[in-house]
XYZ file of N, CA, C and O in Angstrom:
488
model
N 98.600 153.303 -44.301
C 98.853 151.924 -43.951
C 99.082 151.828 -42.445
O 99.708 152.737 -41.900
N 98.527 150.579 -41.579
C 98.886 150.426 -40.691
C 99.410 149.371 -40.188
O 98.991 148.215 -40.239
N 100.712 149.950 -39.501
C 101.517 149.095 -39.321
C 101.550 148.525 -38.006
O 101.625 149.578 -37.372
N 101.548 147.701 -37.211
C 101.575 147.068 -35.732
C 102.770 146.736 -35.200
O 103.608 146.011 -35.736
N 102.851 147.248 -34.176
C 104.350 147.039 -33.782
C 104.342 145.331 -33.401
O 103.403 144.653 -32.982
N 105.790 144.916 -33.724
C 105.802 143.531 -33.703
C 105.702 142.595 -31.903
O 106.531 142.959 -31.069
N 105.005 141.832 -31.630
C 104.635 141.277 -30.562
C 105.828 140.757 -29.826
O 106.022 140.655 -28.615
N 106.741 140.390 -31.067
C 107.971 139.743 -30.316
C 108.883 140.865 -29.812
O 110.067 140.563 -29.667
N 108.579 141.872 -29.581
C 109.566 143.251 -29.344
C 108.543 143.874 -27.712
O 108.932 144.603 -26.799
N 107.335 143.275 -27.905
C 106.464 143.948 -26.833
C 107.098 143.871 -25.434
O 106.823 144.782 -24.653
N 107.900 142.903 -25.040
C 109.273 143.312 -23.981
C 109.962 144.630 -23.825
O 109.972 145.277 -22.778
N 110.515 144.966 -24.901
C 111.003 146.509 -24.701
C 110.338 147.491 -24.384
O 110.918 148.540 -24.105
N 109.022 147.401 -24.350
C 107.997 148.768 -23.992
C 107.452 147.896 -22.472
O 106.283 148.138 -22.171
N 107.864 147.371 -21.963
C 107.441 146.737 -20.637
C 107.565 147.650 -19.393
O 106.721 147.975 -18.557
N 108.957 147.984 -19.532
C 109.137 148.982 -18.430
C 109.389 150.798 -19.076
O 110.027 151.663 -18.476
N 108.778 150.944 -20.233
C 109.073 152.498 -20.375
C 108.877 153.557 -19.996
O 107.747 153.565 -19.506
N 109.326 154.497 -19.928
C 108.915 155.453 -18.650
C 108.605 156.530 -19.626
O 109.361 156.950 -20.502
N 107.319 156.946 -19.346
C 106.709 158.319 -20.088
C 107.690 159.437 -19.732
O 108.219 159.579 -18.630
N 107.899 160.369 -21.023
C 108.172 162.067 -20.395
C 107.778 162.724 -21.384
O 106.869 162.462 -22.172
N 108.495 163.624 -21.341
C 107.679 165.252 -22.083
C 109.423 165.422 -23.193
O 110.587 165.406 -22.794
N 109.001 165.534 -24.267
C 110.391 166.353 -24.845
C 110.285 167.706 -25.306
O 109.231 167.929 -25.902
N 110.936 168.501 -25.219
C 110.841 170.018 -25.544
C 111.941 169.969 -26.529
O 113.166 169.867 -26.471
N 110.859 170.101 -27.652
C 112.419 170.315 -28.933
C 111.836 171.126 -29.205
O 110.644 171.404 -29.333
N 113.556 171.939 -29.396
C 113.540 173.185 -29.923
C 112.854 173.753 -31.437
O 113.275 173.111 -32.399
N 111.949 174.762 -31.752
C 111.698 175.008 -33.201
C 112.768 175.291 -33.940
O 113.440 176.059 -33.251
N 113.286 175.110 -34.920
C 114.344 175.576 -36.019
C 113.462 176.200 -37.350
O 113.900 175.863 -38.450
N 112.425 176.956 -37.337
C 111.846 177.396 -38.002
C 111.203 178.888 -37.642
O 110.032 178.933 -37.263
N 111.678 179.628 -37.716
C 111.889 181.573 -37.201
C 109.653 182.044 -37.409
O 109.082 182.843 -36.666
N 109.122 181.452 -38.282
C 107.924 181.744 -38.307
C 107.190 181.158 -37.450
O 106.063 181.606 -37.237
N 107.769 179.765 -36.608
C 106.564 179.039 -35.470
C 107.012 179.603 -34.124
O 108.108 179.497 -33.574
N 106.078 180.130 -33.787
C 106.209 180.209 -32.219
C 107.140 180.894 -31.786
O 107.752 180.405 -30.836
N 107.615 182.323 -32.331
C 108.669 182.921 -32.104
C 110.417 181.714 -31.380
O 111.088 181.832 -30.355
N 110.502 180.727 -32.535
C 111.351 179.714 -31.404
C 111.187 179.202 -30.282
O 112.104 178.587 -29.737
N 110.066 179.345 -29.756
C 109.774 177.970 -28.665
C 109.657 176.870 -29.157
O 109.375 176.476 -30.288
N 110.027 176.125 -27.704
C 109.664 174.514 -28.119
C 108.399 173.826 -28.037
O 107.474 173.958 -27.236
N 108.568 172.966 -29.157
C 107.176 172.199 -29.576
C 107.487 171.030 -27.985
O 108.527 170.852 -27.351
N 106.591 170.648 -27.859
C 106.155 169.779 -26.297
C 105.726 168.277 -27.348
O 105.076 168.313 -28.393
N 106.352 166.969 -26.645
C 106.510 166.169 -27.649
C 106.106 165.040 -26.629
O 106.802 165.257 -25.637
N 105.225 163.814 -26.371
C 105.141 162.729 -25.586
C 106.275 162.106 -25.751
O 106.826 162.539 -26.763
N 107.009 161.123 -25.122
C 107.518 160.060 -25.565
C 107.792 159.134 -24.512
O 107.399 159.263 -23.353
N 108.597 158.040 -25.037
C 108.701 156.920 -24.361
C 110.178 156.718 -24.504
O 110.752 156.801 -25.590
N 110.906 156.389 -23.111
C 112.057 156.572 -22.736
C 112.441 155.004 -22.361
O 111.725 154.529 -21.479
N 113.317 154.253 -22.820
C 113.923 152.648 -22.851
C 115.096 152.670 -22.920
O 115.801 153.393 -23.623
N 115.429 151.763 -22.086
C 116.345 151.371 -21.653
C 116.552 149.608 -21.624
O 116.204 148.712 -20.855
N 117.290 149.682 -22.866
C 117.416 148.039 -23.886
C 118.594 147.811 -24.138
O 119.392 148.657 -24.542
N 118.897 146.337 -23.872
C 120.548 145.437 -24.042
C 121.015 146.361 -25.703
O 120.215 147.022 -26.365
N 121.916 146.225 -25.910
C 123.114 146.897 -27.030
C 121.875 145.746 -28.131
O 121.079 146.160 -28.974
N 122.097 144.411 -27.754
C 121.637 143.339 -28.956
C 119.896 143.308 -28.951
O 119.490 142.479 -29.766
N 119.070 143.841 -28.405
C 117.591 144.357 -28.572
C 117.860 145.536 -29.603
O 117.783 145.359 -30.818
N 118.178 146.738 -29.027
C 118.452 147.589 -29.959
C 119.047 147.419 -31.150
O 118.721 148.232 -32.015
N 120.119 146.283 -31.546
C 120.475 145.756 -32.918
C 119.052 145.712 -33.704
O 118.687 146.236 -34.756
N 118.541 145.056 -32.970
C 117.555 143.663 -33.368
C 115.919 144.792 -34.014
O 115.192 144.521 -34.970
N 115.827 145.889 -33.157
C 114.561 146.521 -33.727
C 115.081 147.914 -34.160
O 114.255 148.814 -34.310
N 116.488 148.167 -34.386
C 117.094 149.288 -35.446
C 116.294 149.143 -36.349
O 115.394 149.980 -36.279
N 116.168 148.202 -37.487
C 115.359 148.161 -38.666
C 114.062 149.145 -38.863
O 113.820 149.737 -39.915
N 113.325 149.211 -37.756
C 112.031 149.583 -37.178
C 111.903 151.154 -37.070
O 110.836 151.765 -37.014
N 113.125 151.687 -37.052
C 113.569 152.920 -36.882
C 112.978 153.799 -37.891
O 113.010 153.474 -39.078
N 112.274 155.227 -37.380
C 112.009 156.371 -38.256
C 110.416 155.821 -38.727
O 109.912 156.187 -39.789
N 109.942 155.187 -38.068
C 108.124 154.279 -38.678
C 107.885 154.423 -38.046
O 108.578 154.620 -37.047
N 106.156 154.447 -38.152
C 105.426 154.839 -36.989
C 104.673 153.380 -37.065
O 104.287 152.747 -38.048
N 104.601 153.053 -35.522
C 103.731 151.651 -35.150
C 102.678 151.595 -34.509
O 102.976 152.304 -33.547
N 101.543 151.230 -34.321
C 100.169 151.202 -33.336
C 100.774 150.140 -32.399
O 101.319 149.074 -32.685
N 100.504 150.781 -31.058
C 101.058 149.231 -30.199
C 99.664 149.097 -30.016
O 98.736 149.760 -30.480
N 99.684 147.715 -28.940
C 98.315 147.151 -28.684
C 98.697 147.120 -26.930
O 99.610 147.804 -26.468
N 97.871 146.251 -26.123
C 98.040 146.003 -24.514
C 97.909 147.551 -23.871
O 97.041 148.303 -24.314
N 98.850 148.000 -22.764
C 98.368 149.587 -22.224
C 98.779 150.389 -22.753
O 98.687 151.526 -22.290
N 99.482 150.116 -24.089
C 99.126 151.626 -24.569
C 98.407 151.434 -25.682
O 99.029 151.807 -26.676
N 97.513 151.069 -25.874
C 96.788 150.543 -26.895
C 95.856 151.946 -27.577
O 95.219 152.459 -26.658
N 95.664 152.542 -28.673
C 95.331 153.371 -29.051
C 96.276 154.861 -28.987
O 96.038 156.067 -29.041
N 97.388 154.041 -28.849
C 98.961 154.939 -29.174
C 99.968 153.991 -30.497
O 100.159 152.800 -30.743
N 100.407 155.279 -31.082
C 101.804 154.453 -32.158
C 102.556 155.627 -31.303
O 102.239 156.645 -30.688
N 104.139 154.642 -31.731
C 105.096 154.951 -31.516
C 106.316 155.165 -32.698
O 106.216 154.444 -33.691
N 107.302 155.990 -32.644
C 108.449 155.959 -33.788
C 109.771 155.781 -33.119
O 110.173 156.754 -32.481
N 110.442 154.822 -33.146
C 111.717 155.115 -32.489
C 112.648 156.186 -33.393
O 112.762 156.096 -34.615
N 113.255 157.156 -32.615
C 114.061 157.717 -32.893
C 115.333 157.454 -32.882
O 115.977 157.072 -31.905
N 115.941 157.755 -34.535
C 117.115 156.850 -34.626
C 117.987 157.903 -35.371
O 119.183 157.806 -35.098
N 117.762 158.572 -35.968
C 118.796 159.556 -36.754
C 118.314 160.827 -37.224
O 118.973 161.586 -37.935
N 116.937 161.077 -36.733
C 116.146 162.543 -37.201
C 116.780 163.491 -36.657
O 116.918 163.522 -35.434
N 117.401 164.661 -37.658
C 118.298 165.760 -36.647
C 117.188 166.616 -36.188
O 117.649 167.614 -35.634
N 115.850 166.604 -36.210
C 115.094 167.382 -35.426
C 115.115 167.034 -33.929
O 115.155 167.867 -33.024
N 115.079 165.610 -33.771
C 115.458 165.127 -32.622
C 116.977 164.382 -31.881
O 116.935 163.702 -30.856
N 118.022 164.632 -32.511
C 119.172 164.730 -32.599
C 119.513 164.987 -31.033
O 120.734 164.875 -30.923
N 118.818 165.342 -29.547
C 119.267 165.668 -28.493
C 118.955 164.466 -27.619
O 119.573 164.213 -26.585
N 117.479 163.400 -28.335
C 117.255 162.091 -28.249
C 117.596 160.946 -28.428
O 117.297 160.012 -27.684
N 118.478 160.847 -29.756
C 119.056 160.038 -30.416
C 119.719 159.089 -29.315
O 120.231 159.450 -28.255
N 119.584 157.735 -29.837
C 120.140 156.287 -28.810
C 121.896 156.749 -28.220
O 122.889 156.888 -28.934
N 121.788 156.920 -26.552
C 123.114 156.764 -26.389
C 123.109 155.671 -25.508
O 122.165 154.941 -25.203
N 124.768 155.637 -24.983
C 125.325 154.179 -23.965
C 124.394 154.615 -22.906
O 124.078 155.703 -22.426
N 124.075 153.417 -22.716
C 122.809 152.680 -21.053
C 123.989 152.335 -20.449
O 123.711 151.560 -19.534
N 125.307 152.550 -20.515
C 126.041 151.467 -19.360
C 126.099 150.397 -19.343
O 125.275 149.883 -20.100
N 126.988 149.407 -18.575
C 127.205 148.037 -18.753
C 126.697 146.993 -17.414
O 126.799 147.285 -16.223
N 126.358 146.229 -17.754
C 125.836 145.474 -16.170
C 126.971 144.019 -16.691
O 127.139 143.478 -17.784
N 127.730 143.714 -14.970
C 128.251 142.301 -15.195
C 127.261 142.001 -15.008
O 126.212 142.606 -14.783
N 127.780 140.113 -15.166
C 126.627 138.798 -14.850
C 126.951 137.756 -14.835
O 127.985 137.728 -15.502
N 126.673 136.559 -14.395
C 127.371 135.436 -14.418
C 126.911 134.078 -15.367
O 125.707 133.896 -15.188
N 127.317 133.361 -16.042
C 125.977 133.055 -16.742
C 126.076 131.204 -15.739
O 126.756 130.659 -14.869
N 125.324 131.018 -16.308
C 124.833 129.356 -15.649
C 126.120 128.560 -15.066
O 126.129 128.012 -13.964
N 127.166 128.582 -15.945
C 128.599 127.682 -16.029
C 129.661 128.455 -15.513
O 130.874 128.456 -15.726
N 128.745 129.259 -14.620
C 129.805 130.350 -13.543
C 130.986 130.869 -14.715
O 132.093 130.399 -14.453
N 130.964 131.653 -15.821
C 131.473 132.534 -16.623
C 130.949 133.610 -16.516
O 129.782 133.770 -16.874
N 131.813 134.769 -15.909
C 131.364 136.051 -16.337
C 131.102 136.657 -17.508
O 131.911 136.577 -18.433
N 129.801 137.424 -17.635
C 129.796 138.361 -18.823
C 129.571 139.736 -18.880
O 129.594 140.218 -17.747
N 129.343 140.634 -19.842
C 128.654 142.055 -19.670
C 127.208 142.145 -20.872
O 126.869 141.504 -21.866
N 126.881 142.848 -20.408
C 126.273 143.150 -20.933
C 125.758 144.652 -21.307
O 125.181 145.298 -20.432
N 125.955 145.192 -22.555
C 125.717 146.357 -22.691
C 124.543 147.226 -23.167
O 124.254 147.002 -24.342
N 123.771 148.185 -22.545
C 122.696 148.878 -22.379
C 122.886 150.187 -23.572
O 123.874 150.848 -23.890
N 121.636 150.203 -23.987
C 120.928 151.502 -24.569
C 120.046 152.433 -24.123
O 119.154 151.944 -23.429
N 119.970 154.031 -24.342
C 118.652 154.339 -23.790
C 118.177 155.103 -25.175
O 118.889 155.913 -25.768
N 117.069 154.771 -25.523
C 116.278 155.210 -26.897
C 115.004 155.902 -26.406
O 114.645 155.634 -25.260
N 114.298 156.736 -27.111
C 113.469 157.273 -27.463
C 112.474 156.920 -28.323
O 112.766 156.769 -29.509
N 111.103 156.723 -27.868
C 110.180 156.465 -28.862
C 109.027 157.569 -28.738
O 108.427 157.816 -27.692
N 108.809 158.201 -29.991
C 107.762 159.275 -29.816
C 106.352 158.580 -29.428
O 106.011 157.506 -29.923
N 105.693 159.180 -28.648
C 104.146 158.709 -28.481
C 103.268 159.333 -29.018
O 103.104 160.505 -28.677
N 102.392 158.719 -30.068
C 101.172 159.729 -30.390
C 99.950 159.259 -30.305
O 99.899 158.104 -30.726
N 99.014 159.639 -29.962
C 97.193 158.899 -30.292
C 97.350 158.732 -31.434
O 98.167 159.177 -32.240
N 96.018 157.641 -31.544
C 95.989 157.428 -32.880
C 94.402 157.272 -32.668
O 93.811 156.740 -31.728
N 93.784 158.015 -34.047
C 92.146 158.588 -34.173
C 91.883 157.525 -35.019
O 92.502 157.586 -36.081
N 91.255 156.699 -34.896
C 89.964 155.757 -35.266
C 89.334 156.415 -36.489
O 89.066 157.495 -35.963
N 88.912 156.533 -37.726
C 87.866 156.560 -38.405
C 86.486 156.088 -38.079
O 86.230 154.884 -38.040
N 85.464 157.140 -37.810
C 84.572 155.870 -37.753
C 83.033 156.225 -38.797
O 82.521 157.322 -39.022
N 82.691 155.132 -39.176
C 81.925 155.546 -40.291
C 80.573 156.024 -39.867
O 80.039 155.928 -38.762
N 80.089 156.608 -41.080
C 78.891 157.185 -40.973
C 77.887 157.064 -41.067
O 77.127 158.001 -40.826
């Protein structure tokens, strides 16, 4: 099944910054314990974004726009990736319109990147 990541979330992958993850093997027969080399996508999202696409968590999605012919999985509780898992982004003040201060509080999450292969017929 394919699933599309939702359009109204396409904000959070706006500014993500590619890296490399090196997770460790926990399995004594691969690779004498080296680490598997992993794409992902590194975000940095308000406390209430991250509420909002928790649900979404542990699925894999096809995005569309530049990374289009990539899905993504946010990582949310897999202890394979357990060194990724969402911590505090820190807090930014702010002022809002009616000169009241507020905060606002930050996440930084992990989303795995993978290609995604086309079928194509014969």
């Amino acid at each position: 099944m394919r699933r599309m990541w939702p359009d109204e979330f396409n904000f959070i992958l706006k500014d993500a910054q590619e890296v490399t993850l090196n997770v460790p093997s926990h399995d004594a027969s691969e690779a004498q314990g080296q680490a598997t080399r992993r794409q992902a996508l590194k975000v940095r999202m308000s406390q209430e974004d991250y509420e909002r696409i928790w649900p979404l968590a542990e699925a894999r999605y096809r995005v569309q726009g530049d990374l289009s012919g990539k899905a993504i999985t946010l990582i949310a509780n897999n202890p394979h990736y357990q060194k990724w898992h969402p911590v505090d982004g820190g807090t930014e003040e702010d002022m809002s319109d009616s000169g009241k201060p507020f905060q606002t509080k930050y996440v930084v999450a992990h989303f795995l990147l993978d290609d995604v292969s086309e079928k194509a017929d014969a």
